[in-house]
Amino acid sequence: MFDRAAETMARNELETLQLARLKQTITRAYANVPPFRRKLDAAGVKPEDVRTLADIARFPFTVKGELRDNFPFGLFAVPRENLLRLHASSGTTGKPTVVGYTRADLDLWSDLMARSIACMGGKPGDIFHNAYGYGLFTGGLGFHYGAERLGLTTVPVSGGGTERQVMLIKDFGAHLLGATPSYALNIAEVATAMGVDLRKLPLRYGCFGAEPWSEAMRRQLEEKFAIKAMDIYGLSEIIGPGVASECHQAQNGLHIWEDHFLCEVIDPDTAEPLPLGEAGELVLTTLTKEALPMLRYRTRDITRLIEEPCACGRTHRRMLRVTGRSDDMLIVRGVNVYPSQIEAVLVGFPGLAPHYQLVLTREGPMDVVTIEVELAPPAPREEPFAGKMATDLRSHIKAMVGLSCDVVLKAPGEIPRSQGKAVRVKDLRRQVTPQ
Ligand code: DLL
């Protein structure tokens, strides 16, 4: 819910609160988490060294690998018996990253999700169709408890069973949809095939996040559902969804809930702090989390912070749409590019459907990107139509993102559909070809 006192706090008050909470967090973590204490000792800093917010720059970062090294419970600042919930994100290799919540943490998370959903346009009494996956992923349960806290009629559908999702959205008359943007697109496509006109339903807002998406994708979703498509950001290591969200008034940048999270942006290569407004890697410190305090967590997400006043009246800084993760950046013939930059060109391109995958292969020492993208139905693939379209697209991508790539046009339905986080990149570079 809208917490006017917290969300419109003057900058100096907010910073005073942040400093007090930062001191508490570091003091508690130092006392209760042995690996944390060893790290600070090795860096030659003590909790008492935090005198101003700027002092945080002297403290060491935390990286994802440390959660794995201390698997499963080594970074918790409370006895395991005090945890009410565990979540985990599945790594592609090895052990998952485990996160835990005390009762106070779950309460805070529900409050911040209620705040985020209200910020995105939800109102008590609305019907919330929750198509985020329920389970170890933080999306489903994070939205669930936040929606209930705000007083929404919550429909816990989870991901999958897309035809049933369409029926439920229609029959219950959902006002808000929660899903990854790629799964929302899948729902829209299935609705069209079922003859359901989503535009005629009571839906008003989509709460989309958990993966990078582009403005072009926002336009598609807004068009197909006749809604405002809102961006919500978060990550399990910090709390889950509910770290930042767009406001429906401005729909331009996501307010970071700075009374609970301290944000910095650093150069991903040198780890040096960047001035406000420059693009770089987002670094987050939790200010109120009990079970798993995080100090200067390197998110790998690339964004930019803005401090201009917002039309909605909130004073919390905004982060711009995440363009991608620094580890998802492709370097092709010396050109650095994020998949979402390619998405911005593909989606909405005349004659194409918004379904694509980037396939990476290697030719000798060179990386090669092949864009596989579907034609919009009806899809004439005969020459010269298809050949001209592929050539147009190639030159457009070269002009817009500077990347030379191959384009393969696919028939409608050929690209796998997402039920959660979409797999945008198929990396075949490390596969051994049989002799
Ligand atoms: O994806 C939490 C979440 C659930 C956020 C539902 C929003 C909605 P993880 O599975 O730990 O947590 O993945 C976190 O997903 O570091 C980003 O790379 C990416 N991500 C999350 N939200 C956005 C977004 C959840 N709005 C990782 N835009 C993060 C771009 C996002 N990327």
Short mmCIF file of C-alpha atoms and ligand atoms in Angstrom, two decimals:
data_model
loop_
_atom_site.label_atom_id
_atom_site.label_comp_id
_atom_site.label_asym_id
_atom_site.label_seq_id
_atom_site.Cartn_x
_atom_site.Cartn_y
_atom_site.Cartn_z
CA MET A 1 0.00 0.00 0.00
CA PHE A 2 1.06 3.57 -0.49
CA ASP A 3 3.17 4.47 2.54
CA ARG A 4 3.27 8.23 2.14
CA ALA A 5 5.61 8.88 5.06
CA ALA A 6 8.19 6.38 3.82
CA GLU A 7 7.84 6.90 0.07
CA THR A 8 7.92 10.68 -0.03
CA MET A 9 10.54 11.23 2.67
CA ALA A 10 12.89 14.16 2.11
CA ARG A 11 16.35 13.13 0.90
CA ASN A 12 18.17 14.19 4.07
CA GLU A 13 15.72 12.30 6.30
CA LEU A 14 16.01 9.24 4.08
CA GLU A 15 19.81 9.36 4.28
CA THR A 16 19.75 9.69 8.07
CA LEU A 17 17.53 6.63 8.26
CA GLN A 18 19.76 4.74 5.81
CA LEU A 19 22.88 5.51 7.81
CA ALA A 20 21.37 4.33 11.11
CA ARG A 21 20.12 1.13 9.47
CA LEU A 22 23.41 0.52 7.68
CA LYS A 23 25.34 0.72 10.94
CA GLN A 24 22.93 -1.74 12.58
CA THR A 25 23.10 -4.17 9.68
CA ILE A 26 26.89 -4.23 9.52
CA THR A 27 27.22 -4.51 13.30
CA ARG A 28 24.78 -7.43 13.44
CA ALA A 29 26.32 -9.26 10.50
CA TYR A 30 29.82 -8.78 11.93
CA ALA A 31 28.72 -10.25 15.26
CA ASN A 32 26.69 -13.16 13.88
CA VAL A 33 28.13 -14.29 10.53
CA PRO A 34 31.68 -15.70 10.81
CA PRO A 35 32.53 -15.51 7.06
CA PHE A 36 31.33 -11.88 7.07
CA ARG A 37 33.56 -11.06 10.04
CA ARG A 38 36.58 -12.73 8.41
CA LYS A 39 35.99 -10.76 5.22
CA LEU A 40 35.83 -7.41 7.01
CA ASP A 41 38.90 -8.29 9.10
CA ALA A 42 40.81 -9.21 5.93
CA ALA A 43 39.81 -5.88 4.37
CA GLY A 44 40.91 -4.03 7.53
CA VAL A 45 37.50 -2.45 8.22
CA LYS A 46 35.25 -2.59 11.27
CA PRO A 47 31.56 -1.76 11.76
CA GLU A 48 32.59 1.45 13.61
CA ASP A 49 34.20 2.70 10.37
CA VAL A 50 30.74 3.55 8.98
CA ARG A 51 30.34 7.21 9.90
CA THR A 52 28.72 8.50 6.72
CA LEU A 53 26.98 6.74 3.85
CA ALA A 54 30.00 7.39 1.64
CA ASP A 55 32.11 5.21 3.96
CA ILE A 56 30.45 2.17 2.43
CA ALA A 57 32.93 2.47 -0.47
CA ARG A 58 35.66 1.20 1.90
CA PHE A 59 33.80 -2.05 2.55
CA PRO A 60 34.19 -5.21 0.46
CA PHE A 61 31.62 -6.42 -2.10
CA THR A 62 29.65 -9.64 -1.88
CA VAL A 63 29.38 -11.87 -4.97
CA LYS A 64 27.10 -14.78 -5.81
CA GLY A 65 29.93 -17.31 -5.42
CA GLU A 66 30.07 -16.57 -1.67
CA LEU A 67 26.53 -17.86 -1.25
CA ARG A 68 27.57 -21.08 -2.97
CA ASP A 69 30.80 -21.37 -0.98
CA ASN A 70 28.79 -21.15 2.23
CA PHE A 71 26.04 -23.49 1.00
CA PRO A 72 23.46 -23.97 2.35
CA PHE A 73 23.17 -21.94 5.59
CA GLY A 74 26.61 -20.42 6.22
CA LEU A 75 25.73 -16.75 5.63
CA PHE A 76 22.66 -16.60 7.83
CA ALA A 77 22.78 -14.15 10.72
CA VAL A 78 20.15 -16.04 12.77
CA PRO A 79 19.95 -19.64 14.01
CA ARG A 80 18.44 -21.92 11.35
CA GLU A 81 15.44 -22.59 13.65
CA ASN A 82 14.45 -18.93 13.32
CA LEU A 83 13.97 -19.23 9.55
CA LEU A 84 10.37 -19.56 8.43
CA ARG A 85 11.05 -19.97 4.73
CA LEU A 86 13.78 -20.95 2.31
CA HIS A 87 13.90 -20.10 -1.40
CA ALA A 88 16.55 -21.06 -3.91
CA SER A 89 17.50 -20.15 -7.44
CA SER A 90 18.69 -22.98 -9.59
CA GLY A 91 22.13 -22.39 -10.97
CA THR A 92 22.93 -23.87 -14.36
CA THR A 93 25.81 -25.74 -12.75
CA GLY A 94 26.29 -27.12 -9.25
CA LYS A 95 24.41 -26.14 -6.14
CA PRO A 96 21.55 -23.64 -6.05
CA THR A 97 21.77 -20.32 -4.24
CA VAL A 98 19.81 -20.61 -0.98
CA VAL A 99 18.14 -17.65 0.72
CA GLY A 100 16.14 -17.60 3.98
CA TYR A 101 13.60 -15.40 5.77
CA THR A 102 12.68 -14.83 9.41
CA ARG A 103 9.14 -13.87 10.33
CA ALA A 104 10.17 -10.20 10.27
CA ASP A 105 11.73 -10.68 6.81
CA LEU A 106 8.55 -12.25 5.44
CA ASP A 107 6.57 -9.36 6.88
CA LEU A 108 8.89 -6.82 5.31
CA TRP A 109 8.76 -8.62 1.98
CA SER A 110 4.94 -8.65 2.00
CA ASP A 111 4.93 -4.93 2.86
CA LEU A 112 7.36 -4.09 0.07
CA MET A 113 5.42 -6.17 -2.44
CA ALA A 114 2.15 -4.52 -1.35
CA ARG A 115 3.92 -1.18 -1.81
CA SER A 116 5.19 -2.23 -5.26
CA ILE A 117 1.83 -3.53 -6.48
CA ALA A 118 0.11 -0.34 -5.31
CA CYS A 119 2.83 1.70 -7.01
CA MET A 120 2.12 -0.18 -10.25
CA GLY A 121 -1.60 0.65 -10.03
CA GLY A 122 -3.18 -2.14 -7.94
CA LYS A 123 -6.01 -1.25 -5.52
CA PRO A 124 -7.59 -3.19 -2.64
CA GLY A 125 -10.44 -5.24 -4.07
CA ASP A 126 -8.79 -5.82 -7.45
CA ILE A 127 -8.43 -9.37 -8.75
CA PHE A 128 -4.80 -10.38 -9.19
CA HIS A 129 -4.02 -13.25 -11.56
CA ASN A 130 -0.61 -14.52 -10.44
CA ALA A 131 1.10 -16.47 -13.22
CA TYR A 132 4.57 -16.29 -11.68
CA GLY A 133 5.90 -19.73 -10.77
CA TYR A 134 5.15 -20.89 -7.21
CA GLY A 135 7.90 -22.87 -5.52
CA LEU A 136 11.54 -22.24 -4.79
CA PHE A 137 11.46 -19.27 -7.21
CA THR A 138 10.64 -16.07 -5.29
CA GLY A 139 8.25 -14.73 -7.97
CA GLY A 140 5.06 -16.67 -7.13
CA LEU A 141 5.05 -16.49 -3.33
CA GLY A 142 6.55 -12.98 -3.25
CA PHE A 143 3.66 -11.60 -5.31
CA HIS A 144 1.15 -13.80 -3.50
CA TYR A 145 1.74 -12.44 -0.02
CA GLY A 146 2.16 -8.86 -1.25
CA ALA A 147 -1.12 -8.99 -3.17
CA GLU A 148 -2.94 -10.41 -0.14
CA ARG A 149 -1.42 -7.78 2.12
CA LEU A 150 -2.67 -5.05 -0.20
CA GLY A 151 -6.15 -6.60 -0.07
CA LEU A 152 -6.32 -8.04 -3.58
CA THR A 153 -8.32 -11.13 -4.47
CA THR A 154 -5.36 -13.30 -5.32
CA VAL A 155 -5.55 -16.14 -7.84
CA PRO A 156 -2.51 -18.42 -7.30
CA VAL A 157 -2.32 -19.98 -10.77
CA SER A 158 1.49 -20.29 -11.10
CA GLY A 159 3.03 -20.82 -14.57
CA GLY A 160 1.88 -23.28 -17.25
CA GLY A 161 -1.48 -24.64 -18.42
CA THR A 162 -1.83 -21.58 -20.61
CA GLU A 163 -5.31 -22.26 -22.01
CA ARG A 164 -6.64 -22.58 -18.46
CA GLN A 165 -4.91 -19.32 -17.57
CA VAL A 166 -6.79 -17.57 -20.37
CA MET A 167 -10.11 -19.02 -19.20
CA LEU A 168 -9.48 -17.94 -15.60
CA ILE A 169 -8.40 -14.41 -16.56
CA LYS A 170 -11.64 -14.10 -18.53
CA ASP A 171 -14.05 -15.89 -16.17
CA PHE A 172 -12.82 -14.22 -12.96
CA GLY A 173 -12.39 -10.83 -14.66
CA ALA A 174 -8.81 -10.23 -13.47
CA HIS A 175 -7.71 -6.58 -13.14
CA LEU A 176 -3.99 -7.25 -12.73
CA LEU A 177 -1.76 -9.85 -14.31
CA GLY A 178 1.57 -10.91 -12.81
CA ALA A 179 3.90 -12.85 -15.13
CA THR A 180 7.27 -12.68 -16.78
CA PRO A 181 6.91 -10.53 -19.92
CA SER A 182 7.76 -13.53 -22.13
CA TYR A 183 5.11 -15.69 -20.48
CA ALA A 184 2.55 -12.88 -20.77
CA LEU A 185 3.22 -12.83 -24.50
CA ASN A 186 2.65 -16.58 -24.60
CA ILE A 187 -0.69 -16.09 -22.77
CA ALA A 188 -1.68 -13.42 -25.32
CA GLU A 189 -0.88 -15.70 -28.22
CA VAL A 190 -2.88 -18.61 -26.78
CA ALA A 191 -5.80 -16.24 -26.09
CA THR A 192 -5.85 -15.19 -29.74
CA ALA A 193 -5.82 -18.83 -30.85
CA MET A 194 -8.76 -19.50 -28.49
CA GLY A 195 -10.68 -16.55 -29.92
CA VAL A 196 -10.57 -14.62 -26.62
CA ASP A 197 -10.18 -10.87 -27.07
CA LEU A 198 -8.04 -9.85 -24.10
CA ARG A 199 -8.56 -6.20 -24.96
CA LYS A 200 -12.23 -6.45 -24.02
CA LEU A 201 -11.55 -7.82 -20.50
CA PRO A 202 -11.30 -5.74 -17.28
CA LEU A 203 -7.48 -6.10 -17.12
CA ARG A 204 -5.79 -2.75 -16.32
CA TYR A 205 -2.17 -3.49 -15.41
CA GLY A 206 0.51 -6.08 -16.03
CA CYS A 207 3.25 -6.46 -13.39
CA PHE A 208 6.14 -7.75 -15.44
CA GLY A 209 9.67 -8.64 -14.34
CA ALA A 210 12.19 -11.37 -13.51
CA GLU A 211 13.91 -11.05 -16.92
CA PRO A 212 15.17 -8.27 -19.17
CA TRP A 213 12.63 -6.87 -21.61
CA SER A 214 12.53 -3.91 -23.97
CA GLU A 215 10.32 -0.88 -24.62
CA ALA A 216 9.31 -2.60 -27.88
CA MET A 217 8.07 -5.56 -25.83
CA ARG A 218 6.21 -3.16 -23.54
CA ARG A 219 4.35 -1.72 -26.55
CA GLN A 220 3.42 -5.22 -27.75
CA LEU A 221 2.07 -6.24 -24.34
CA GLU A 222 0.15 -2.99 -23.89
CA GLU A 223 -1.38 -3.41 -27.33
CA LYS A 224 -2.32 -7.07 -26.99
CA PHE A 225 -3.87 -6.81 -23.50
CA ALA A 226 -4.98 -3.13 -23.59
CA ILE A 227 -3.20 -2.56 -20.27
CA LYS A 228 -0.37 -0.51 -18.85
CA ALA A 229 2.66 -2.79 -18.70
CA MET A 230 4.69 -2.08 -15.56
CA ASP A 231 8.26 -3.11 -14.74
CA ILE A 232 9.14 -4.67 -11.37
CA TYR A 233 12.64 -5.68 -10.32
CA GLY A 234 14.19 -7.81 -7.64
CA LEU A 235 16.48 -10.72 -6.92
CA SER A 236 16.44 -13.59 -4.46
CA GLU A 237 19.74 -12.66 -2.82
CA ILE A 238 18.32 -9.27 -1.77
CA ILE A 239 14.69 -10.26 -0.99
CA GLY A 240 13.00 -11.43 -4.24
CA PRO A 241 10.62 -9.22 -6.26
CA GLY A 242 9.91 -5.91 -4.52
CA VAL A 243 13.31 -4.20 -4.57
CA ALA A 244 12.09 -1.61 -7.10
CA SER A 245 9.03 -0.95 -9.22
CA GLU A 246 7.67 1.53 -11.72
CA CYS A 247 4.88 3.88 -10.75
CA HIS A 248 1.78 3.89 -12.93
CA GLN A 249 1.76 7.69 -12.99
CA ALA A 250 5.12 8.17 -14.75
CA GLN A 251 5.93 4.65 -16.02
CA ASN A 252 9.50 5.81 -16.41
CA GLY A 253 12.10 4.13 -14.22
CA LEU A 254 11.66 1.95 -11.17
CA HIS A 255 11.65 3.47 -7.67
CA ILE A 256 14.17 1.61 -5.51
CA TRP A 257 12.79 1.22 -1.98
CA GLU A 258 15.68 3.11 -0.47
CA ASP A 259 14.44 2.96 3.11
CA HIS A 260 15.32 -0.76 2.94
CA PHE A 261 18.03 -1.01 0.26
CA LEU A 262 21.09 1.13 -0.36
CA CYS A 263 21.99 1.39 -4.04
CA GLU A 264 25.25 2.11 -5.82
CA VAL A 265 26.34 1.79 -9.45
CA ILE A 266 29.87 0.65 -10.24
CA ASP A 267 31.98 0.07 -13.32
CA PRO A 268 31.59 -3.70 -13.86
CA ASP A 269 35.21 -4.05 -14.99
CA THR A 270 37.06 -1.95 -12.42
CA ALA A 271 34.46 -2.10 -9.58
CA GLU A 272 34.96 1.67 -9.09
CA PRO A 273 31.83 3.61 -8.02
CA LEU A 274 30.31 5.67 -10.86
CA PRO A 275 28.73 9.11 -10.54
CA LEU A 276 24.95 9.20 -10.28
CA GLY A 277 23.38 8.86 -13.72
CA GLU A 278 26.09 6.78 -15.39
CA ALA A 279 25.30 3.29 -16.66
CA GLY A 280 26.96 0.42 -14.83
CA GLU A 281 26.39 -2.52 -12.50
CA LEU A 282 23.84 -2.13 -9.72
CA VAL A 283 25.18 -2.91 -6.23
CA LEU A 284 22.70 -3.33 -3.38
CA THR A 285 23.04 -3.41 0.42
CA THR A 286 20.14 -4.57 2.58
CA LEU A 287 19.32 -2.20 5.45
CA THR A 288 16.66 -4.14 7.36
CA LYS A 289 16.91 -7.83 6.45
CA GLU A 290 17.44 -10.11 9.47
CA ALA A 291 18.24 -13.59 8.17
CA LEU A 292 20.48 -12.76 5.24
CA PRO A 293 22.05 -9.32 5.42
CA MET A 294 23.85 -8.44 2.19
CA LEU A 295 26.68 -5.96 2.00
CA ARG A 296 27.39 -4.36 -1.39
CA TYR A 297 25.94 -7.28 -3.37
CA ARG A 298 27.08 -7.20 -7.00
CA THR A 299 23.86 -7.89 -8.91
CA ARG A 300 25.54 -8.05 -12.37
CA ASP A 301 22.51 -6.10 -13.64
CA ILE A 302 23.30 -3.11 -15.83
CA THR A 303 21.25 0.03 -15.24
CA ARG A 304 21.42 3.75 -14.52
CA LEU A 305 20.06 5.70 -11.54
CA ILE A 306 18.12 8.94 -11.83
CA GLU A 307 17.32 11.38 -9.08
CA GLU A 308 14.99 13.86 -10.84
CA PRO A 309 11.69 14.38 -9.02
CA CYS A 310 8.98 12.02 -10.21
CA ALA A 311 5.43 12.95 -11.25
CA CYS A 312 4.07 10.53 -8.63
CA GLY A 313 5.63 12.46 -5.74
CA ARG A 314 7.82 9.62 -4.52
CA THR A 315 11.30 10.71 -3.56
CA HIS A 316 13.04 7.35 -3.89
CA ARG A 317 15.58 7.22 -6.69
CA ARG A 318 14.68 5.45 -9.87
CA MET A 319 16.68 2.85 -11.76
CA LEU A 320 16.13 2.68 -15.48
CA ARG A 321 15.05 -0.55 -17.15
CA VAL A 322 17.77 -3.21 -16.74
CA THR A 323 19.36 -3.68 -20.16
CA GLY A 324 20.87 -7.03 -19.24
CA ARG A 325 23.31 -8.81 -16.97
CA SER A 326 26.99 -8.12 -17.38
CA ASP A 327 27.50 -11.89 -17.74
CA ASP A 328 24.93 -12.04 -20.58
CA MET A 329 26.77 -9.46 -22.64
CA LEU A 330 27.83 -10.86 -26.00
CA ILE A 331 31.08 -9.77 -27.55
CA VAL A 332 30.87 -10.43 -31.26
CA ARG A 333 33.75 -9.27 -33.44
CA GLY A 334 34.59 -6.67 -30.86
CA VAL A 335 31.02 -5.35 -30.55
CA ASN A 336 29.44 -5.51 -27.08
CA VAL A 337 25.74 -6.20 -27.20
CA TYR A 338 22.98 -7.31 -24.84
CA PRO A 339 20.18 -9.59 -26.08
CA SER A 340 17.62 -6.95 -25.07
CA GLN A 341 19.17 -4.46 -27.52
CA ILE A 342 18.53 -6.94 -30.31
CA GLU A 343 15.01 -7.52 -28.97
CA ALA A 344 14.36 -3.79 -29.24
CA VAL A 345 14.97 -3.99 -33.00
CA LEU A 346 13.20 -7.29 -33.67
CA VAL A 347 10.01 -6.78 -31.72
CA GLY A 348 7.56 -4.68 -33.68
CA PHE A 349 9.52 -5.10 -36.92
CA PRO A 350 6.86 -5.32 -39.69
CA GLY A 351 6.04 -8.92 -40.61
CA LEU A 352 7.77 -10.49 -37.59
CA ALA A 353 6.28 -12.08 -34.49
CA PRO A 354 7.88 -11.19 -31.12
CA HIS A 355 9.39 -14.67 -30.67
CA TYR A 356 13.13 -15.04 -31.08
CA GLN A 357 16.32 -16.75 -29.92
CA LEU A 358 19.95 -15.86 -30.42
CA VAL A 359 22.16 -18.80 -31.35
CA LEU A 360 25.88 -18.48 -30.69
CA THR A 361 28.40 -20.56 -32.60
CA ARG A 362 32.09 -20.27 -33.28
CA GLU A 363 33.84 -20.15 -36.64
CA GLY A 364 37.53 -20.48 -35.95
CA PRO A 365 38.38 -17.74 -33.45
CA MET A 366 35.22 -15.73 -34.25
CA ASP A 367 31.90 -15.81 -32.43
CA VAL A 368 28.92 -15.82 -34.76
CA VAL A 369 25.36 -14.80 -33.80
CA THR A 370 22.41 -16.19 -35.69
CA ILE A 371 19.07 -14.60 -34.94
CA GLU A 372 16.21 -17.03 -35.24
CA VAL A 373 12.95 -15.11 -35.39
CA GLU A 374 9.41 -16.04 -36.31
CA LEU A 375 7.39 -14.56 -39.10
CA ALA A 376 4.01 -13.20 -38.08
CA PRO A 377 1.14 -15.37 -39.30
CA PRO A 378 0.15 -15.66 -42.13
CA ALA A 379 3.75 -16.22 -43.04
CA PRO A 380 4.73 -16.36 -46.68
CA ARG A 381 8.30 -17.64 -46.76
CA GLU A 382 8.77 -17.86 -50.52
CA GLU A 383 11.58 -15.98 -52.15
CA PRO A 384 12.08 -13.16 -52.79
CA PHE A 385 9.92 -12.06 -49.82
CA ALA A 386 11.78 -13.97 -47.10
CA GLY A 387 15.21 -13.17 -48.53
CA LYS A 388 14.46 -9.46 -48.66
CA MET A 389 13.07 -9.44 -45.16
CA ALA A 390 16.15 -11.18 -43.74
CA THR A 391 18.41 -8.70 -45.56
CA ASP A 392 16.39 -5.73 -44.25
CA LEU A 393 16.56 -7.06 -40.71
CA ARG A 394 20.30 -7.70 -40.91
CA SER A 395 21.00 -4.16 -42.05
CA HIS A 396 18.65 -2.72 -39.45
CA ILE A 397 20.44 -4.57 -36.66
CA LYS A 398 23.80 -3.48 -38.04
CA ALA A 399 22.60 0.14 -38.07
CA MET A 400 20.94 0.11 -34.65
CA VAL A 401 23.28 -2.01 -32.52
CA GLY A 402 26.39 -2.27 -34.72
CA LEU A 403 26.23 -6.04 -34.88
CA SER A 404 26.78 -8.15 -38.00
CA CYS A 405 24.73 -11.31 -37.72
CA ASP A 406 22.90 -14.00 -39.65
CA VAL A 407 19.11 -14.08 -39.69
CA VAL A 408 17.00 -17.22 -40.00
CA LEU A 409 13.27 -16.70 -40.39
CA LYS A 410 11.15 -19.35 -38.73
CA ALA A 411 7.53 -20.38 -39.28
CA PRO A 412 4.96 -19.39 -36.62
CA GLY A 413 5.29 -21.66 -33.56
CA GLU A 414 8.85 -22.84 -34.26
CA ILE A 415 10.58 -20.90 -31.45
CA PRO A 416 10.03 -22.49 -28.01
CA ARG A 417 7.52 -20.54 -25.86
CA SER A 418 8.36 -19.42 -22.34
CA GLN A 419 6.47 -20.41 -19.18
CA GLY A 420 8.72 -18.37 -16.89
CA LYS A 421 12.09 -16.81 -17.59
CA ALA A 422 12.66 -17.05 -21.36
CA VAL A 423 15.84 -18.61 -22.71
CA ARG A 424 16.96 -15.99 -25.21
CA VAL A 425 20.46 -17.25 -25.94
CA LYS A 426 21.34 -20.73 -27.16
CA ASP A 427 25.10 -20.99 -26.72
CA LEU A 428 26.52 -23.76 -28.89
CA ARG A 429 30.09 -22.45 -28.71
CA ARG A 430 31.36 -24.84 -26.09
CA GLN A 431 29.76 -27.96 -27.52
CA VAL A 432 32.23 -30.48 -28.88
CA THR A 433 31.48 -31.45 -32.44
CA PRO A 434 31.85 -35.22 -32.98
CA GLN A 435 34.88 -36.11 -35.12
O1 DLL B 1 13.57 -12.92 -10.71
C1 DLL B 1 12.73 -11.96 -8.67
C2 DLL B 1 11.57 -11.41 -9.40
C3 DLL B 1 10.40 -12.16 -9.54
C4 DLL B 1 11.59 -10.12 -9.92
C5 DLL B 1 9.31 -11.63 -10.20
C6 DLL B 1 10.49 -9.57 -10.56
C7 DLL B 1 9.35 -10.33 -10.71
P1 DLL B 1 15.87 -14.23 -9.33
O2 DLL B 1 15.26 -15.48 -9.86
O3 DLL B 1 16.85 -14.32 -8.23
O4 DLL B 1 14.75 -13.28 -8.78
O5 DLL B 1 16.51 -13.47 -10.55
C8 DLL B 1 17.05 -12.18 -10.38
O6 DLL B 1 16.48 -11.55 -12.65
O7 DLL B 1 19.36 -10.18 -11.06
C9 DLL B 1 17.93 -9.75 -13.00
O8 DLL B 1 19.01 -10.22 -13.78
C10 DLL B 1 16.64 -10.40 -13.47
N1 DLL B 1 15.50 -9.48 -13.30
C11 DLL B 1 14.62 -9.44 -12.29
N2 DLL B 1 13.70 -8.46 -12.52
C12 DLL B 1 14.05 -7.86 -13.69
C13 DLL B 1 13.52 -6.79 -14.46
C14 DLL B 1 13.68 -12.77 -9.51
N3 DLL B 1 12.42 -6.12 -14.12
C15 DLL B 1 17.54 -11.64 -11.69
N4 DLL B 1 14.19 -6.45 -15.59
C16 DLL B 1 18.05 -10.22 -11.56
C17 DLL B 1 15.29 -7.10 -15.98
C18 DLL B 1 15.21 -8.51 -14.18
N5 DLL B 1 15.82 -8.13 -15.32
#
